[in-house]
Every structure is written in C-alpha cells, then in structure tokens.
Short mmCIF file of C-alpha atoms in Angstrom, two decimals:
data_model
loop_
_atom_site.label_atom_id
_atom_site.label_comp_id
_atom_site.label_asym_id
_atom_site.label_seq_id
_atom_site.Cartn_x
_atom_site.Cartn_y
_atom_site.Cartn_z
CA MET D 1 94.02 92.06 27.61
CA ALA D 2 97.54 91.22 26.44
CA ILE D 3 99.17 88.06 27.71
CA ASN D 4 102.16 88.67 29.93
CA THR D 5 105.43 88.13 28.09
CA ASP D 6 106.48 85.55 30.68
CA ASN D 7 103.65 83.33 29.47
CA VAL D 8 104.23 83.64 25.70
CA ARG D 9 106.37 80.48 25.72
CA LEU D 10 103.56 78.56 27.41
CA VAL D 11 100.95 79.79 24.93
CA PHE D 12 103.15 78.79 22.00
CA GLY D 13 103.80 75.38 23.55
CA LEU D 14 100.10 74.77 24.26
CA LYS D 15 99.22 75.75 20.71
CA LEU D 16 101.93 73.56 19.19
CA LYS D 17 100.86 70.55 21.23
CA GLN D 18 97.18 71.02 20.43
CA LEU D 19 97.88 71.35 16.68
CA ARG D 20 100.04 68.24 16.76
CA LEU D 21 97.36 66.22 18.58
CA ASP D 22 94.61 67.52 16.28
CA LYS D 23 96.62 66.22 13.32
CA GLY D 24 97.19 62.87 15.01
CA MET D 25 100.96 63.25 15.06
CA SER D 26 103.23 61.77 17.70
CA LEU D 27 106.29 63.57 19.01
CA SER D 28 108.42 61.15 17.02
CA GLU D 29 106.57 61.91 13.76
CA LEU D 30 106.84 65.68 14.29
CA SER D 31 110.52 65.26 15.06
CA GLN D 32 111.14 63.36 11.84
CA LYS D 33 109.22 65.84 9.65
CA SER D 34 110.68 68.99 11.27
CA GLY D 35 114.22 67.79 11.83
CA LEU D 36 114.07 68.87 15.47
CA SER D 37 114.83 66.50 18.32
CA ILE D 38 112.02 64.94 20.39
CA SER D 39 113.46 66.38 23.61
CA TYR D 40 113.59 69.90 22.13
CA ILE D 41 109.98 69.74 20.89
CA ASN D 42 108.93 68.39 24.29
CA GLU D 43 110.55 71.39 26.03
CA ILE D 44 108.78 73.75 23.63
CA GLU D 45 105.39 72.13 24.36
CA LYS D 46 105.98 72.45 28.10
CA GLY D 47 106.62 76.17 27.75
CA LYS D 48 110.28 75.92 28.72
CA LYS D 49 111.72 77.14 25.42
CA TYR D 50 110.63 79.43 22.60
CA PRO D 51 112.10 78.44 19.20
CA LYS D 52 113.85 80.78 16.83
CA SER D 53 112.24 81.76 13.52
CA ASP D 54 113.92 79.05 11.43
CA LYS D 55 112.70 76.34 13.80
CA ILE D 56 109.17 77.80 13.85
CA ILE D 57 109.20 77.64 10.05
CA ALA D 58 110.26 73.96 10.21
CA LEU D 59 107.47 73.15 12.70
CA ALA D 60 104.84 75.01 10.65
CA SER D 61 105.90 73.19 7.48
CA ALA D 62 105.86 69.81 9.23
CA MET D 63 102.26 70.34 10.39
CA ASP D 64 101.13 72.04 7.18
CA VAL D 65 100.12 75.35 8.81
CA ASP D 66 101.35 78.82 8.00
CA TYR D 67 103.88 80.66 10.18
CA ASP D 68 101.47 83.37 11.36
CA THR D 69 98.94 80.80 12.60
CA LEU D 70 101.57 79.10 14.71
CA VAL D 71 102.98 82.26 16.32
CA SER D 72 99.58 83.88 16.91
CA LEU D 73 98.68 84.21 20.61
CA LYS D 74 95.08 83.28 19.86
CA LEU D 75 94.21 79.86 21.30
CA THR D 76 91.45 77.51 20.20
CA LYS D 77 88.05 77.69 21.85
CA ARG D 78 88.87 74.67 24.03
CA LEU D 79 91.87 76.50 25.46
CA GLU D 80 90.27 79.93 25.85
CA PRO D 81 89.88 79.60 29.66
CA ILE D 82 93.64 79.10 29.99
CA SER D 83 94.15 82.15 27.80
CA ASP D 84 91.83 84.11 30.12
CA LEU D 85 93.81 82.90 33.12
CA LEU D 86 97.13 83.92 31.59
CA SER D 87 95.71 87.30 30.59
CA SER D 88 94.34 88.03 34.06
CA ASN D 89 97.72 88.65 35.77
CA VAL D 90 96.77 86.10 38.45
CA LEU D 91 99.80 83.90 37.80
CA THR D 92 102.17 86.87 37.81
CA GLU D 93 100.53 88.76 40.70
CA LEU D 94 100.35 85.84 43.14
CA PRO D 95 103.65 84.84 44.76
CA LEU D 96 102.99 81.15 44.15
CA GLU D 97 106.05 80.14 46.17
CA LEU D 98 104.20 81.28 49.33
CA PHE D 99 101.73 78.46 48.71
CA GLY D 100 104.42 75.87 48.05
CA ILE D 101 103.86 76.00 44.29
CA ASP D 102 106.76 76.10 41.85
CA PRO D 103 105.58 78.31 38.94
CA ALA D 104 107.50 76.10 36.50
CA ASN D 105 105.63 73.04 37.79
CA LEU D 106 102.31 74.83 37.42
CA LEU D 107 103.06 75.67 33.80
CA GLU D 108 104.05 72.05 33.22
CA ILE D 109 100.72 70.87 34.61
CA LEU D 110 98.94 73.26 32.26
CA SER D 111 100.90 71.94 29.29
CA ASP D 112 100.50 68.24 30.18
CA ALA D 113 96.70 68.18 30.04
CA PRO D 114 95.61 71.50 28.53
CA ALA D 115 92.08 70.47 27.53
CA LYS D 116 91.22 69.02 30.96
CA ILE D 117 92.86 71.89 32.83
CA SER D 118 91.13 74.35 30.53
CA ALA D 119 87.75 72.84 31.38
CA PHE D 120 88.57 73.03 35.09
CA VAL D 121 89.76 76.64 34.85
CA GLY D 122 86.67 77.49 32.82
CA THR D 123 84.49 76.08 35.58
CA LEU D 124 86.25 78.19 38.21
CA ILE D 125 85.90 81.31 36.06
CA GLU D 126 82.19 80.62 35.59
CA ILE D 127 81.70 80.17 39.35
CA ALA D 128 83.56 83.43 39.96
CA ARG D 129 81.33 85.24 37.46
CA ASN D 130 78.15 83.81 38.98
CA TYR D 131 79.23 85.01 42.41
CA ASN D 132 80.45 88.38 41.09
CA MET D 133 83.98 87.64 42.28
CA SER D 134 86.26 90.53 41.39
CA ILE D 135 90.02 90.18 41.16
CA GLU D 136 90.24 91.96 44.55
CA LYS D 137 88.02 89.30 46.14
CA PHE D 138 90.20 86.64 44.57
CA TYR D 139 93.28 88.22 46.15
CA PHE D 140 91.53 88.39 49.53
CA SER D 141 90.63 84.69 49.25
CA ALA D 142 94.24 83.86 48.41
CA LEU D 143 95.43 85.90 51.40
CA ARG D 144 93.04 84.07 53.74
CA THR D 145 94.31 80.75 52.42
CA TYR D 146 97.89 81.85 53.06
CA GLN D 147 97.01 82.80 56.65
CA GLU D 148 95.19 79.52 57.24
CA MET D 149 98.14 77.51 55.90
CA HIS D 150 100.28 79.05 58.65
CA ASP D 151 97.62 78.90 61.40
CA ASN D 152 97.64 82.70 61.14
CA TYR D 153 100.88 82.81 63.15
CA PHE D 154 104.09 84.33 61.77
CA GLU D 155 107.11 84.03 64.02
CA ASP D 156 109.28 86.27 61.82
CA ILE D 157 106.92 89.24 62.27
CA GLU D 158 106.61 88.51 66.01
CA LEU D 159 110.41 88.70 66.34
CA GLU D 160 110.59 91.92 64.29
CA ALA D 161 107.93 93.46 66.54
CA GLU D 162 109.87 92.53 69.68
CA ARG D 163 113.09 93.89 68.18
CA PHE D 164 111.30 97.17 67.43
CA LEU D 165 110.07 97.42 71.04
CA ILE D 166 113.59 96.87 72.38
CA GLU D 167 115.09 99.46 70.02
CA ASN D 168 112.53 102.02 71.18
CA ASN D 169 113.08 101.28 74.88
CA VAL D 170 109.51 100.09 75.48
CA ASP D 171 109.24 98.55 78.94
CA GLN D 172 108.24 94.88 79.05
CA ASN D 173 104.96 95.68 80.83
CA GLN D 174 104.20 98.89 78.96
CA ILE D 175 101.14 99.01 76.72
CA LEU D 176 101.65 101.33 73.77
CA ASP D 177 98.85 103.81 73.17
CA GLU D 178 97.95 106.35 70.50
CA LYS D 179 100.29 109.03 71.87
CA ASP D 180 103.29 106.68 72.09
CA LEU D 181 102.89 105.48 68.52
CA ALA D 182 102.22 108.95 67.13
CA GLU D 183 105.41 110.23 68.75
CA ILE D 184 107.46 107.40 67.18
CA LEU D 185 105.98 108.19 63.76
CA LYS D 186 106.82 111.85 64.09
CA SER D 187 110.27 111.68 65.68
CA ARG D 188 111.75 108.55 64.10
CA PHE D 189 110.03 108.49 60.70
CA ASN D 190 109.47 112.22 60.05
CA TYR D 191 105.68 111.99 59.74
CA SER D 192 103.14 114.75 60.10
CA ILE D 193 99.71 113.67 61.33
CA GLU D 194 96.63 115.68 60.34
CA ASN D 195 92.87 115.25 60.29
CA ILE D 196 91.06 114.76 56.99
CA ASN D 197 89.28 117.94 55.93
CA GLU D 198 85.85 116.50 55.09
CA LYS D 199 84.52 119.83 53.84
CA ALA D 200 87.32 120.23 51.33
CA ASN D 201 87.41 116.50 50.47
CA PRO D 202 83.97 114.96 51.12
CA GLU D 203 84.96 111.85 49.12
CA PHE D 204 87.29 110.90 51.99
CA SER D 205 84.62 111.14 54.70
CA SER D 206 84.34 107.33 55.01
CA VAL D 207 88.08 106.66 54.70
CA ARG D 208 89.84 105.89 57.98
CA SER D 209 93.27 107.10 56.94
CA LEU D 210 95.23 108.28 53.94
CA THR D 211 99.01 108.26 53.57
CA ILE D 212 100.71 110.77 51.28
CA THR D 213 104.40 110.13 50.67
CA SER D 214 106.96 112.68 49.51
CA PRO D 215 110.74 113.16 49.66
CA ASN D 216 110.25 115.91 52.26
CA GLY D 217 108.35 113.69 54.67
CA ASN D 218 105.15 111.70 54.83
CA ARG D 219 101.68 112.96 55.77
CA LEU D 220 99.17 110.72 57.49
CA LEU D 221 95.63 112.05 57.22
CA MET D 222 93.20 110.64 59.80
CA ASN D 223 89.41 110.51 59.98
CA ASN D 224 88.54 112.66 62.99
CA HIS D 225 85.65 110.35 63.96
CA LEU D 226 87.98 107.48 64.87
CA SER D 227 88.47 106.40 68.46
CA SER D 228 91.83 106.57 70.17
CA VAL D 229 92.38 102.79 69.86
CA GLN D 230 91.54 102.87 66.15
CA ARG D 231 94.03 105.66 65.62
CA GLY D 232 96.65 103.76 67.59
CA PHE D 233 96.26 100.68 65.40
CA ILE D 234 96.64 102.77 62.22
CA PHE D 235 99.79 104.41 63.63
CA GLY D 236 101.16 100.94 64.43
CA ARG D 237 100.36 99.70 60.94
CA GLU D 238 102.13 102.71 59.41
CA ILE D 239 105.18 101.93 61.52
CA GLY D 240 104.95 98.31 60.34
CA TYR D 241 105.17 99.38 56.70
CA LEU D 242 108.29 101.40 57.45
CA TYR D 243 110.04 99.07 59.89
CA LEU D 244 109.46 95.96 57.75
CA ASN D 245 110.49 97.92 54.65
CA LEU D 246 107.29 97.09 52.75
CA LYS D 247 107.52 99.27 49.65
CA ASN D 248 104.49 98.19 47.61
CA ARG D 249 101.72 99.39 49.89
CA LEU D 250 98.18 100.58 50.22
CA HIS D 251 97.86 104.31 50.90
CA THR D 252 94.36 103.74 52.21
CA THR D 253 92.54 100.50 53.02
CA ALA D 254 89.67 101.39 50.68
CA LEU D 255 89.12 98.34 48.46
CA VAL D 256 89.15 100.39 45.27
CA GLU D 257 92.85 101.02 45.74
CA ALA D 258 94.02 97.37 45.99
CA GLU D 259 95.91 96.82 42.75
CA SER D 260 97.85 93.64 43.46
CA PHE D 261 98.14 90.69 45.78
CA GLU D 262 101.47 92.00 47.02
CA GLN D 263 99.76 95.16 48.28
CA LEU D 264 97.22 93.12 50.26
CA LEU D 265 99.93 90.83 51.61
CA ASN D 266 102.06 93.78 52.72
CA ASN D 267 99.02 95.43 54.33
CA PHE D 268 98.41 92.19 56.24
CA LYS D 269 102.05 92.07 57.40
CA ALA D 270 101.96 95.70 58.53
CA SER D 271 98.66 95.10 60.35
CA TYR D 272 100.04 91.96 62.01
CA PHE D 273 103.06 93.99 63.14
CA SER D 274 100.77 96.65 64.61
CA SER D 275 98.83 94.05 66.62
CA ALA D 276 102.07 92.46 67.82
CA ILE D 277 103.52 95.71 69.22
CA ILE D 278 100.23 96.82 70.81
CA ILE D 279 99.07 93.43 72.11
CA LYS D 280 102.38 91.88 73.08
CA ARG D 281 102.34 88.09 73.16
CA SER D 282 104.42 88.10 76.35
CA LEU D 283 101.48 89.77 78.12
CA LEU D 284 98.56 88.29 76.20
CA VAL D 285 99.41 84.59 76.59
CA PRO D 286 99.37 84.54 80.43
CA ALA D 287 96.28 86.77 80.50
CA VAL D 288 94.34 84.38 78.24
CA ALA D 289 95.56 81.39 80.23
CA ALA D 290 94.10 82.99 83.38
CA VAL D 291 90.71 83.41 81.66
CA PHE D 292 90.71 79.79 80.52
CA GLU D 293 91.45 78.59 84.06
CA GLN D 294 88.34 80.24 85.55
CA LYS D 295 85.53 77.86 86.54
CA MET D 296 82.83 80.40 85.63
CA TRP D 297 82.27 82.24 82.36
CA GLN D 298 83.13 85.88 83.06
CA PRO D 299 82.77 88.05 79.94
CA GLN D 300 83.86 91.18 81.77
CA GLN D 301 87.35 89.70 82.03
CA LEU D 302 87.70 89.74 78.25
CA ILE D 303 86.25 93.25 77.98
CA ASP D 304 88.77 94.39 80.60
CA LEU D 305 91.61 92.84 78.57
CA ILE D 306 90.46 94.75 75.48
CA HIS D 307 90.61 98.00 77.43
CA ARG D 308 93.93 97.03 79.05
CA PHE D 309 95.59 96.53 75.67
CA ASN D 310 94.15 99.74 74.17
CA THR D 311 92.59 97.77 71.35
CA THR D 312 89.27 96.93 69.70
CA PRO D 313 87.30 93.69 69.97
CA GLU D 314 88.18 92.90 66.36
CA SER D 315 91.90 93.39 66.85
CA PHE D 316 91.73 91.44 70.11
CA CYS D 317 89.94 88.46 68.52
CA TYR D 318 92.27 88.57 65.57
CA ARG D 319 95.26 88.57 67.90
CA LEU D 320 93.77 85.58 69.68
CA SER D 321 93.70 83.77 66.35
CA ASN D 322 97.49 84.31 66.22
CA ILE D 323 98.35 82.91 69.64
CA LEU D 324 95.75 80.17 70.28
CA PRO D 325 97.25 77.64 67.83
CA ARG D 326 100.86 78.37 68.79
CA TYR D 327 100.60 78.62 72.59
CA PHE D 328 97.48 76.66 73.50
CA GLY D 329 97.34 73.99 70.81
CA ILE D 330 93.86 75.24 69.81
CA ASN D 331 94.00 75.18 66.02
CA GLN D 332 90.40 74.41 65.06
CA ILE D 333 89.04 77.95 65.17
CA PHE D 334 87.21 80.46 63.02
CA PHE D 335 86.94 84.23 63.05
CA SER D 336 84.02 86.19 61.62
CA ARG D 337 82.68 89.74 61.47
CA PHE D 338 79.08 90.83 60.82
CA ASN D 339 77.60 94.24 60.13
CA ASN D 340 74.03 95.20 60.97
CA PHE D 341 72.09 98.46 60.95
CA VAL D 342 69.94 99.07 64.02
CA GLY D 343 66.37 97.85 63.49
CA GLN D 344 67.11 95.80 60.38
CA ASN D 345 67.02 92.01 60.24
CA ILE D 346 69.82 91.94 57.68
CA PHE D 347 73.28 90.66 58.65
CA ASP D 348 76.23 91.03 56.32
CA MET D 349 79.30 88.85 56.85
CA THR D 350 82.19 91.19 56.05
CA LYS D 351 85.14 89.04 57.11
CA GLU D 352 85.82 85.39 57.77
CA MET D 353 88.83 83.21 58.41
CA HIS D 354 88.95 79.60 59.45
CA ILE D 355 91.86 77.64 60.84
CA SER D 356 89.70 74.56 60.88
CA ARG D 357 88.78 71.39 59.03
CA LYS D 358 85.44 71.23 60.77
CA HIS D 359 82.01 72.80 60.34
CA TYR D 360 82.28 76.58 60.33
CA PRO D 361 80.27 79.61 59.18
CA HIS D 362 80.97 80.71 55.65
CA THR D 363 79.78 83.26 53.14
CA VAL D 364 76.59 82.03 51.46
CA LYS D 365 75.04 83.74 48.46
CA ASP D 366 71.33 84.62 48.72
CA GLU D 367 70.70 82.67 51.93
CA HIS D 368 69.83 83.67 55.49
CA TYR D 369 72.35 82.93 58.22
CA CYS D 370 71.05 81.02 61.23
CA ARG D 371 69.43 83.56 63.57
CA ARG D 372 70.50 81.41 66.55
CA TRP D 373 74.14 82.33 66.09
CA VAL D 374 75.39 84.39 69.00
CA ALA D 375 77.18 86.60 66.44
CA LEU D 376 73.72 87.76 65.30
CA THR D 377 71.77 87.70 68.58
CA ILE D 378 74.36 89.95 70.22
CA LEU D 379 73.76 92.52 67.47
CA ASN D 380 70.06 92.44 68.29
CA ASP D 381 70.95 92.98 71.95
CA LEU D 382 73.11 95.97 71.05
CA GLY D 383 70.28 97.37 68.93
CA ASP D 384 67.96 97.13 71.95
CA VAL D 385 70.48 99.07 74.07
CA ILE D 386 70.67 101.83 71.46
CA ARG D 387 66.88 102.03 71.05
CA ARG D 388 66.57 102.48 74.83
CA LYS D 389 68.97 105.42 74.38
CA GLU D 390 71.44 103.89 76.80
CA GLN D 391 75.16 104.44 76.38
CA PRO D 392 76.39 101.53 74.23
CA GLY D 393 79.64 99.97 75.34
CA ILE D 394 81.25 96.70 74.30
CA LEU D 395 78.90 93.73 74.71
CA CYS D 396 80.34 90.25 75.15
CA LYS D 397 78.45 86.93 75.02
CA ALA D 398 79.43 83.30 74.66
CA GLN D 399 77.47 80.31 73.44
CA LYS D 400 78.10 76.61 73.05
CA SER D 401 76.78 76.04 69.55
CA THR D 402 76.04 72.51 68.36
CA TYR D 403 75.57 72.21 64.60
CA LEU D 404 72.39 70.27 63.97
CA ASP D 405 73.60 68.17 61.05
CA THR D 406 77.14 67.27 62.11
CA ARG D 407 76.81 67.52 65.93
CA ASP D 408 80.10 69.45 65.92
CA GLU D 409 80.22 71.74 68.94
CA TYR D 410 81.90 75.14 69.11
CA LEU D 411 82.40 77.66 71.85
CA VAL D 412 81.66 80.97 70.15
CA ILE D 413 82.67 84.18 71.91
CA SER D 414 81.19 87.33 70.36
CA PHE D 415 81.69 91.03 70.92
CA ALA D 416 79.43 93.80 69.59
CA LEU D 417 79.80 97.58 69.47
CA PRO D 418 78.80 100.55 67.30
CA MET D 419 80.87 100.87 64.13
CA SER D 420 82.60 104.25 64.02
CA PRO D 421 82.33 106.45 62.03
CA THR D 422 79.14 105.17 60.27
CA PRO D 423 75.94 106.25 62.12
CA GLY D 424 73.53 103.42 63.00
CA LEU D 425 75.95 100.66 61.98
CA ASN D 426 76.84 97.97 64.52
CA VAL D 427 79.46 95.26 64.19
CA SER D 428 79.99 91.92 65.89
CA VAL D 429 83.26 90.01 65.84
CA SER D 430 83.38 86.39 66.91
CA MET D 431 85.90 83.72 67.70
CA GLY D 432 84.71 80.12 67.37
CA ILE D 433 86.67 77.31 69.04
CA TYR D 434 85.96 73.69 68.11
CA LEU D 435 85.37 71.70 71.28
CA ASP D 436 87.34 68.48 70.92
CA ALA D 437 88.50 66.59 74.02
CA PRO D 438 91.89 68.35 74.47
CA THR D 439 90.29 71.79 74.08
CA ARG D 440 87.57 71.00 76.61
CA GLU D 441 90.29 70.30 79.17
CA LYS D 442 91.84 73.72 78.54
CA LEU D 443 88.58 75.69 78.91
CA GLN D 444 87.61 75.23 82.54
CA PHE D 445 84.46 77.40 82.38
CA LEU D 446 82.64 75.17 79.87
CA ASP D 447 80.65 73.49 82.64
CA ASP D 448 79.29 76.80 83.91
CA PRO D 449 75.49 76.26 84.02
CA PHE D 450 74.92 79.89 83.00
CA LEU D 451 76.81 79.41 79.73
CA VAL D 452 74.15 79.30 76.99
CA ALA D 453 74.01 76.18 74.80
CA ARG D 454 71.96 76.08 71.57
CA GLU D 455 71.53 74.00 68.46
CA VAL D 456 72.37 75.97 65.33
CA ASN D 457 72.78 75.46 61.61
CA GLN D 458 74.34 77.21 58.64
CA THR D 459 71.33 78.89 57.05
CA CYS D 460 67.55 78.70 57.26
CA GLU D 461 67.46 77.31 53.72
CA ARG D 462 69.50 74.27 54.83
CA CYS D 463 68.01 73.68 58.27
CA SER D 464 65.80 70.74 59.35
CA LEU D 465 64.76 72.37 62.63
CA PHE D 466 61.25 73.10 61.38
CA ASP D 467 59.84 74.40 64.71
CA CYS D 468 62.58 77.05 65.03
CA ARG D 469 60.96 80.30 66.13
CA GLU D 470 63.88 82.35 64.75
CA ARG D 471 63.51 80.94 61.24
CA ILE D 472 62.96 83.64 58.60
CA ALA D 473 63.12 81.55 55.41
CA ALA D 474 61.80 78.18 54.26
CA PRO D 475 64.27 75.25 54.06
CA THR D 476 64.22 75.33 50.26
CA ILE D 477 67.65 73.80 49.69
CA LEU D 478 66.95 71.03 52.19
CA GLN D 479 63.58 70.31 50.55
CA LYS D 480 65.21 70.12 47.12
CA ARG D 481 67.84 67.76 48.50
CA HIS D 482 65.16 65.50 49.99
CA LYS D 483 63.19 65.55 46.73
CA ASN D 484 66.26 64.48 44.76
CA GLU D 485 66.98 61.73 47.26
CA GLU D 486 63.43 60.37 46.90
CA LEU D 487 63.84 60.39 43.11
CA ARG D 488 67.09 58.44 43.43
CA LYS D 489 65.41 55.88 45.71
CA ALA D 490 62.47 55.49 43.32
CA LEU D 491 64.83 55.04 40.36
CA LYS D 492 66.80 52.43 42.28
CA ARG D 493 63.60 50.48 43.05
CA MET D 494 62.59 50.49 39.38
CA ILE D 495 66.04 49.26 38.28
CA ASN D 496 66.08 46.48 40.87
#
C-alpha cells in the first residue's frame, strides 16, 4: 500500500537519521560534509522539511550512498512496523486532535526514537493480528476511547437536540414517537420512507435500514420486521445526520460499509442526537432520581420508563450512560451487550464501554465469561420463558456483584428481550455502577433484602472459586499463574 504523501517527509527523515546513525555520524559531522546547517538537517530528520534535489545530492554524497537509495520510500527491516503504520491510513483517518494529540508532536516522537517506537508499534500490530483485529475494529476501539474520555456526555449535541425540539415546536413534556419523527423527515427534509423489498433484494434482509441519497430527495428503506421504537430511533438518527450537517456518513450500519473513522464518529453523533431528542434529559434526570430514591428495588419502574420514552432497553441504558456522570456524579460505570441463541450456552459480547478505572467486564479471546453475571443469567431466564411458549416481554433484573479477586462491588442492572428481526436470538444489555461510598448514598434501594448479591469473576479460566456450580471450564490461566509463582519462589530459595 502506498504511503500517504503527508508522511513522505517523515519517511525521508527517518531514513536519513537511521543512515546517519548506522554510519556513526553526528549531526555536526553530517553538517560539515554536506554543507547544510545542523538546524536544517534536524528539521529534515524530524519530518518537518523535505529537501530539494541539490540538497539530497549533498546529503547522499556526505554519507556515501546513492541518490535513489536515499529517496526510496523503502525503510530498513527495523523500521518496517512504522512503514506499516504510515501505510495503513490510521494516522490520516483518525482525527488525532480529538484525543488531545498534535499530529506534528506524534511525528516528532516517531522521529526521535524510531527503533524503539518501531518495536512498540510492531508489538501492537502483532497483537492486533493475533486477535484478528480489522481496521474497523480499531476504529471502534478508538471511538470507545473517545467516548470514555468525555464520560460519554457531549453538551454540544445536547444543546443542538434541544434547539431542534424548540424549532419544531415540540412541547416540553412531549415524547416523540415513530410517527412524529417520520413526519419531520418527510415534510422538513423531503424524505420518502419505504420498506425493504426482501424478495427483490434478499441480501438486505438482515439490514435494519438503508439510505439512498439523490438530488431529487432521499429514500430511507426500512426493514419491515423492526418494532416501532426501533424505527423511531433510526428516523431520529437520520434527522441527526441532516440537522448536524454530517456529510461523511454511513448509509447503513452494516460493518462492511464502515470506510473511515470519521464515518463511525458521525454515526455516533447522529445516534447520540437521536437519543437526546427521544429521551430528553429534562425528563429523564428527574425520573431516574425518583427511581434512585426508592427504598425497594422495583424493576418494573425502569421497564415503565423504557415504554414511556418509546425506546429500547439498549437505547435507555446507553442514555443513562450519558446522564449519570453529568447529573448524578456516577462516573465509574460500564455498559455491555450480550447475544445468545435460545438453548445454547454460548454468550457473545457484542458491545462494551467503560467509564471506569475499576474492575469491569471486557472482551476475552477464547475464554468463558462468568456464568454468575446477571447479564448472562437473565438470558437464560428469557430462554425459559420462550421455551414455555409464553409471550416474551422485557425482563429486568439487578444484582450486587462482588468481584472475587479485587472485592470491587458493582450494582449491575440488566434487561433482556428477543432480538428483532433474527429468529431465536436474544440480547441482554447491562449497566454496571461501581459502588463506592458516594454512590451508595445515592442508591437508596441497595439495602433491599430481595436484591440479589453474588460473588463473580471475569472468566472461568481465571476464577479461584473451585466449588462454583456454574463453572463450565477449568481455571487453566489461574493454574498456570500459580505454577509460575511456585517456580519463582523455588528459584528465589535456590538463589538465597
């Protein structure tokens, strides 16, 4: 893959510096032999300047290499990982300023210690390959980091959402539904809304929506298996793209279409906007405060709020992750989503976000998540409801989970429901709240004796709770860790 032209200066500088060091030449010596100033050569090596042909000839002559070798974009083996990084579009795709990184400073870091940085980058690339990390997954990881840096709360989008509601004469207590949002799309933004024709286009049968833009008006094609609240969220997201003027966009949320970080970031902003106009913070904050003030754990209250706001459990939990840090001072939280097919003991974590420095669930390769997590047990409960051929609604459970190794305690609230439109697929979404002293004071129902409390761990492979009846795998990683510790102790005894 060709290196982006913006990085050609850096490649030349890295190559010049490495050749100079390999020949044991100081900046002063190269300056004397080439006739170029030390400061100018230093700027070249840092990737700030690219010399003209006559100066390249002088540098090549001073180091006794030919012109073509010096200007070639091919780096030495030691610097190949940096070449891979520059060729990957990561530096140009990611808006580094969002993360507080000055691109010029990053290039300077690369040029200051290229061999060490190259080894570090090579390690990251190797880890990514071992875990089959695609560039799309990398962008998703970067997006999650961006959200976590801001406690997943963005005041500018909140204000834009409120301005939109005022412009469209939405009453302060009105909850927008599918019909309201569809009408705004049609009348204000000249959209036509149609159902996806699955017979004519079977490849779109699993796609929730598809946007087709044209100068004569936009078409929004919808999966006809979606619920009303799912359709409403998609309408709100489409409005978000338009109202926030987000040009570089996804036309469907299918992962195969994500071509850049900017597309994912804009999709996040449009989705945030949709949540903000459907679940207005002016109504949500007092409603959540009322739940927290109850002395008894009452899950039906949260289910009622989900129905009141015409939303889904996932959107509701995600909206909670926006307002809890800002309005309740609860900023040690995590959000997770699991998929499970009825009757299978396989649980796939499909989304995670943590605004936390504490112990939290995370994606683990080739390990089995703790079967004591309420996020998994509630999926088993939903499977039982479906097998009894009862009408499945939204299930809600809470659990005080104490991590066995750290003794960190979380209140985890989980919701489960069938995943439309995939038959047999259930999903659970969970919000975990770290229970420090200030948070315990805010959650009045924690002392409810009917609130389940359990010891949990990350995975079976890492768990020391050997009599756990839910265990489905041996503690292999823990056993290996203990074996290594015994070897270290034995070696220490021999040395002493």
